[in-house]
PDB file of C-alpha atoms in Angstrom:
ATOM      1  CA  MET A 500      12.228 147.864  30.283  1.00 92.00           C
ATOM      2  CA  GLU A 501      11.094 144.343  29.501  1.00 95.00           C
ATOM      3  CA  MET A 502       9.112 143.808  26.314  1.00 96.00           C
ATOM      4  CA  PRO A 503       7.232 140.762  25.037  1.00 96.00           C
ATOM      5  CA  HIS A 504       8.990 141.127  21.681  1.00 96.00           C
ATOM      6  CA  THR A 505      12.146 139.573  20.279  1.00 97.00           C
ATOM      7  CA  PRO A 506      15.303 141.696  20.250  1.00 98.00           C
ATOM      8  CA  GLU A 507      14.972 141.803  16.443  1.00 97.00           C
ATOM      9  CA  GLN A 508      11.423 143.211  16.622  1.00 97.00           C
ATOM     10  CA  ALA A 509      12.246 145.791  19.294  1.00 98.00           C
ATOM     11  CA  PHE A 510      15.535 146.830  17.691  1.00 98.00           C
ATOM     12  CA  THR A 511      14.076 147.191  14.196  1.00 97.00           C
ATOM     13  CA  TYR A 512      11.311 149.483  15.448  1.00 98.00           C
ATOM     14  CA  LEU A 513      13.228 151.543  18.020  1.00 98.00           C
ATOM     15  CA  VAL A 514      16.328 152.402  15.984  1.00 97.00           C
ATOM     16  CA  ASP A 515      14.425 153.744  12.983  1.00 97.00           C
ATOM     17  CA  PRO A 516      14.121 157.539  13.413  1.00 97.00           C
ATOM     18  CA  ARG A 517      11.042 157.552  11.174  1.00 96.00           C
ATOM     19  CA  ASN A 518       9.141 155.691  13.933  1.00 97.00           C
ATOM     20  CA  ARG A 519      10.135 158.014  16.756  1.00 96.00           C
ATOM     21  CA  PRO A 520       7.253 160.496  16.606  1.00 96.00           C
ATOM     22  CA  GLU A 521       4.921 157.504  17.174  1.00 96.00           C
ATOM     23  CA  TRP A 522       6.458 156.621  20.528  1.00 96.00           C
ATOM     24  CA  GLN A 523       8.648 159.487  21.751  1.00 94.00           C
ATOM     25  CA  SER A 524       6.385 161.960  23.548  1.00 93.00           C
ATOM     26  CA  SER A 525       8.727 164.936  23.118  1.00 90.00           C
ATOM     27  CA  LEU A 526       8.761 164.732  19.291  1.00 94.00           C
ATOM     28  CA  LEU A 527       6.540 166.248  16.657  1.00 96.00           C
ATOM     29  CA  SER A 528       8.545 165.140  13.605  1.00 96.00           C
ATOM     30  CA  VAL A 529      11.871 163.916  12.242  1.00 97.00           C
ATOM     31  CA  ASP A 530      13.617 164.995   9.062  1.00 96.00           C
ATOM     32  CA  VAL A 531      14.961 161.802   7.489  1.00 93.00           C
ATOM     33  CA  PRO A 532      14.252 160.424   4.013  1.00 89.00           C
ATOM     34  CA  ASP A 533      11.380 157.917   3.898  1.00 87.00           C
ATOM     35  CA  ASP A 534      13.503 155.320   2.110  1.00 91.00           C
ATOM     36  CA  GLU A 535      16.643 155.644   4.274  1.00 93.00           C
ATOM     37  CA  GLU A 536      17.253 152.590   6.432  1.00 95.00           C
ATOM     38  CA  PRO A 537      19.025 152.997   9.795  1.00 96.00           C
ATOM     39  CA  HIS A 538      22.824 152.806   9.499  1.00 97.00           C
ATOM     40  CA  LEU A 539      25.981 153.834  11.337  1.00 97.00           C
ATOM     41  CA  GLY A 540      26.538 157.543  10.744  1.00 97.00           C
ATOM     42  CA  GLN A 541      22.899 158.198   9.837  1.00 97.00           C
ATOM     43  CA  ALA A 542      22.067 161.834  10.567  1.00 97.00           C
ATOM     44  CA  TRP A 543      18.745 163.636  10.942  1.00 97.00           C
ATOM     45  CA  THR A 544      17.048 166.525  12.716  1.00 97.00           C
ATOM     46  CA  GLU A 545      14.022 166.464  14.951  1.00 96.00           C
ATOM     47  CA  LEU A 546      11.349 168.981  15.886  1.00 96.00           C
ATOM     48  CA  THR A 547      10.409 168.752  19.554  1.00 92.00           C
ATOM     49  CA  VAL A 548       7.179 169.863  21.188  1.00 92.00           C
ATOM     50  CA  VAL A 549       9.007 172.864  22.681  1.00 88.00           C
ATOM     51  CA  GLY A 550      10.306 173.967  19.273  1.00 90.00           C
ATOM     52  CA  VAL A 551      13.911 172.782  19.675  1.00 89.00           C
ATOM     53  CA  ARG A 552      15.512 171.289  16.531  1.00 95.00           C
ATOM     54  CA  PRO A 553      18.422 169.066  17.586  1.00 95.00           C
ATOM     55  CA  SER A 554      20.748 167.353  15.111  1.00 97.00           C
ATOM     56  CA  LEU A 555      21.351 163.656  15.755  1.00 97.00           C
ATOM     57  CA  VAL A 556      23.729 161.018  14.468  1.00 98.00           C
ATOM     58  CA  VAL A 557      23.958 157.248  15.014  1.00 98.00           C
ATOM     59  CA  THR A 558      27.295 156.498  16.699  1.00 98.00           C
ATOM     60  CA  GLU A 559      26.945 152.758  17.286  1.00 98.00           C
ATOM     61  CA  LEU A 560      24.888 150.077  15.567  1.00 98.00           C
ATOM     62  CA  VAL A 561      25.243 146.370  16.259  1.00 98.00           C
ATOM     63  CA  PRO A 562      22.097 144.739  14.861  1.00 97.00           C
ATOM     64  CA  TYR A 563      19.702 143.452  17.512  1.00 98.00           C
ATOM     65  CA  ARG A 564      22.192 144.173  20.321  1.00 98.00           C
ATOM     66  CA  THR A 565      23.215 147.832  20.659  1.00 98.00           C
ATOM     67  CA  TRP A 566      22.371 151.186  19.133  1.00 98.00           C
ATOM     68  CA  ALA A 567      23.564 154.656  20.180  1.00 98.00           C
ATOM     69  CA  GLU A 568      23.089 158.256  19.110  1.00 97.00           C
ATOM     70  CA  VAL A 569      24.408 161.693  19.985  1.00 97.00           C
ATOM     71  CA  GLY A 570      22.241 164.770  19.647  1.00 94.00           C
ATOM     72  CA  THR A 571      23.308 168.403  19.799  1.00 94.00           C
ATOM     73  CA  TRP A 572      21.458 171.685  19.950  1.00 90.00           C
ATOM     74  CA  ARG A 573      23.300 174.934  20.630  1.00 89.00           C
ATOM     75  CA  GLY A 574      25.152 174.371  23.920  1.00 84.00           C
ATOM     76  CA  VAL A 575      23.469 171.045  24.773  1.00 87.00           C
ATOM     77  CA  ARG A 576      24.745 167.544  24.015  1.00 89.00           C
ATOM     78  CA  ALA A 577      22.732 164.392  24.729  1.00 90.00           C
ATOM     79  CA  SER A 578      23.678 160.777  24.220  1.00 93.00           C
ATOM     80  CA  LEU A 579      21.457 157.712  24.301  1.00 94.00           C
ATOM     81  CA  ARG A 580      22.418 154.036  24.068  1.00 97.00           C
ATOM     82  CA  LEU A 581      19.915 151.195  23.848  1.00 97.00           C
ATOM     83  CA  ARG A 582      20.990 147.633  24.615  1.00 98.00           C
ATOM     84  CA  PHE A 583      18.805 144.675  23.641  1.00 98.00           C
ATOM     85  CA  THR A 584      19.025 141.414  25.591  1.00 98.00           C
ATOM     86  CA  ALA A 585      17.024 138.307  24.718  1.00 97.00           C
ATOM     87  CA  MET A 586      14.924 136.872  27.522  1.00 97.00           C
ATOM     88  CA  SER A 587      12.410 134.087  27.770  1.00 96.00           C
ATOM     89  CA  GLY A 588       9.250 135.479  26.184  1.00 93.00           C
ATOM     90  CA  GLY A 589      10.813 138.673  24.835  1.00 96.00           C
ATOM     91  CA  CYS A 590      13.691 141.022  25.474  1.00 97.00           C
ATOM     92  CA  ARG A 591      15.041 143.623  27.863  1.00 97.00           C
ATOM     93  CA  VAL A 592      15.806 147.070  26.471  1.00 97.00           C
ATOM     94  CA  THR A 593      18.255 148.976  28.634  1.00 96.00           C
ATOM     95  CA  ALA A 594      18.590 152.703  28.045  1.00 94.00           C
ATOM     96  CA  GLU A 595      21.661 154.665  29.099  1.00 93.00           C
ATOM     97  CA  GLY A 596      21.942 158.365  28.514  1.00 87.00           C
ATOM     98  CA  GLU A 597      23.617 161.581  29.469  1.00 87.00           C
ATOM     99  CA  VAL A 598      22.751 165.227  28.944  1.00 84.00           C
ATOM    100  CA  SER A 599      25.347 167.974  29.323  1.00 85.00           C
ATOM    101  CA  GLY A 600      25.451 171.645  28.568  1.00 80.00           C
ATOM    102  CA  SER A 601      27.855 174.517  28.466  1.00 77.00           C
ATOM    103  CA  GLY A 602      27.475 178.186  29.254  1.00 76.00           C
ATOM    104  CA  LEU A 603      23.880 179.336  29.531  1.00 67.00           C
ATOM    105  CA  TYR A 604      22.657 175.847  28.652  1.00 66.00           C
ATOM    106  CA  ALA A 605      24.296 174.029  31.581  1.00 66.00           C
ATOM    107  CA  VAL A 606      21.357 174.449  33.974  1.00 60.00           C
ATOM    108  CA  ALA A 607      18.727 173.537  31.380  1.00 65.00           C
ATOM    109  CA  ALA A 608      20.721 170.457  30.354  1.00 64.00           C
ATOM    110  CA  GLY A 609      21.033 169.363  33.985  1.00 62.00           C
ATOM    111  CA  SER A 610      17.293 169.747  34.561  1.00 59.00           C
ATOM    112  CA  SER A 611      16.355 167.854  31.414  1.00 65.00           C
ATOM    113  CA  GLY A 612      18.772 165.087  32.337  1.00 58.00           C
ATOM    114  CA  LEU A 613      16.967 164.589  35.656  1.00 55.00           C
ATOM    115  CA  LEU A 614      13.601 164.279  33.884  1.00 64.00           C
ATOM    116  CA  ALA A 615      14.898 162.054  31.090  1.00 73.00           C
ATOM    117  CA  LYS A 616      14.894 158.748  32.990  1.00 78.00           C
ATOM    118  CA  ARG A 617      11.157 158.851  33.669  1.00 82.00           C
ATOM    119  CA  ALA A 618      10.362 160.109  30.144  1.00 85.00           C
ATOM    120  CA  ILE A 619      12.475 157.415  28.464  1.00 88.00           C
ATOM    121  CA  ALA A 620      10.766 154.671  30.508  1.00 89.00           C
ATOM    122  CA  ALA A 621       7.319 155.995  29.534  1.00 92.00           C
ATOM    123  CA  ASP A 622       8.361 156.307  25.891  1.00 94.00           C
ATOM    124  CA  LEU A 623       9.679 152.729  25.824  1.00 94.00           C
ATOM    125  CA  ARG A 624       6.363 151.486  27.251  1.00 94.00           C
ATOM    126  CA  THR A 625       4.581 153.327  24.438  1.00 96.00           C
ATOM    127  CA  ALA A 626       6.993 151.790  21.915  1.00 96.00           C
ATOM    128  CA  GLY A 627       6.157 148.330  23.249  1.00 95.00           C
ATOM    129  CA  HIS A 628       2.460 148.971  22.593  1.00 94.00           C
ATOM    130  CA  ARG A 629       3.217 150.284  19.080  1.00 95.00           C
ATOM    131  CA  ILE A 630       5.330 147.225  18.250  1.00 96.00           C
ATOM    132  CA  ALA A 631       2.514 144.948  19.437  1.00 94.00           C
ATOM    133  CA  ALA A 632      -0.014 146.840  17.300  1.00 93.00           C
ATOM    134  CA  ARG A 633       2.216 146.503  14.233  1.00 91.00           C
ATOM    135  CA  LEU A 634       2.654 142.777  14.808  1.00 88.00           C
ATOM    136  CA  GLU A 635      -1.096 142.262  15.189  1.00 86.00           C
ATOM    137  CA  GLY A 636      -1.756 144.109  11.936  1.00 76.00           C
ATOM    138  CA  PRO A 637      -4.966 145.861  10.985  1.00 69.00           C
ATOM    139  CA  PRO A 638      -8.182 144.545  12.541  1.00 62.00           C
ATOM    140  CA  ASN A 639     -10.136 142.032  10.450  1.00 60.00           C
ATOM    141  CA  GLU A 640     -13.367 143.326   9.042  1.00 51.00           C
TER     142      GLU A 640
END
């Protein structure tokens, strides 16, 4: 996904779990302290629109370059890595992920993994709009 924002702007917004319900369509809320800044090892839980409450942890954080997380819920494990590359007029955000499951959750994990690529692309487009709105600030009255 190409965005008309600097890697710093995109990274700062996307890696903060507190922002995720604004741009990630599958989320209702996140449970992370309001004053906690993103950091390696940061952990939180999410509430999804289907009622699942995965636990997540940041596994990689290189400011403005790379960020990764692993999420688990019962027999499902999902990983996501975002890479930020500067480009003329903005940046490219590359998402890499994997969903796996064991036992009864193997089929569900496989199905969700197939749908994830399209959902992540749509969510990143939404994030781009949210970043732009934040940079523009409130409308002048």
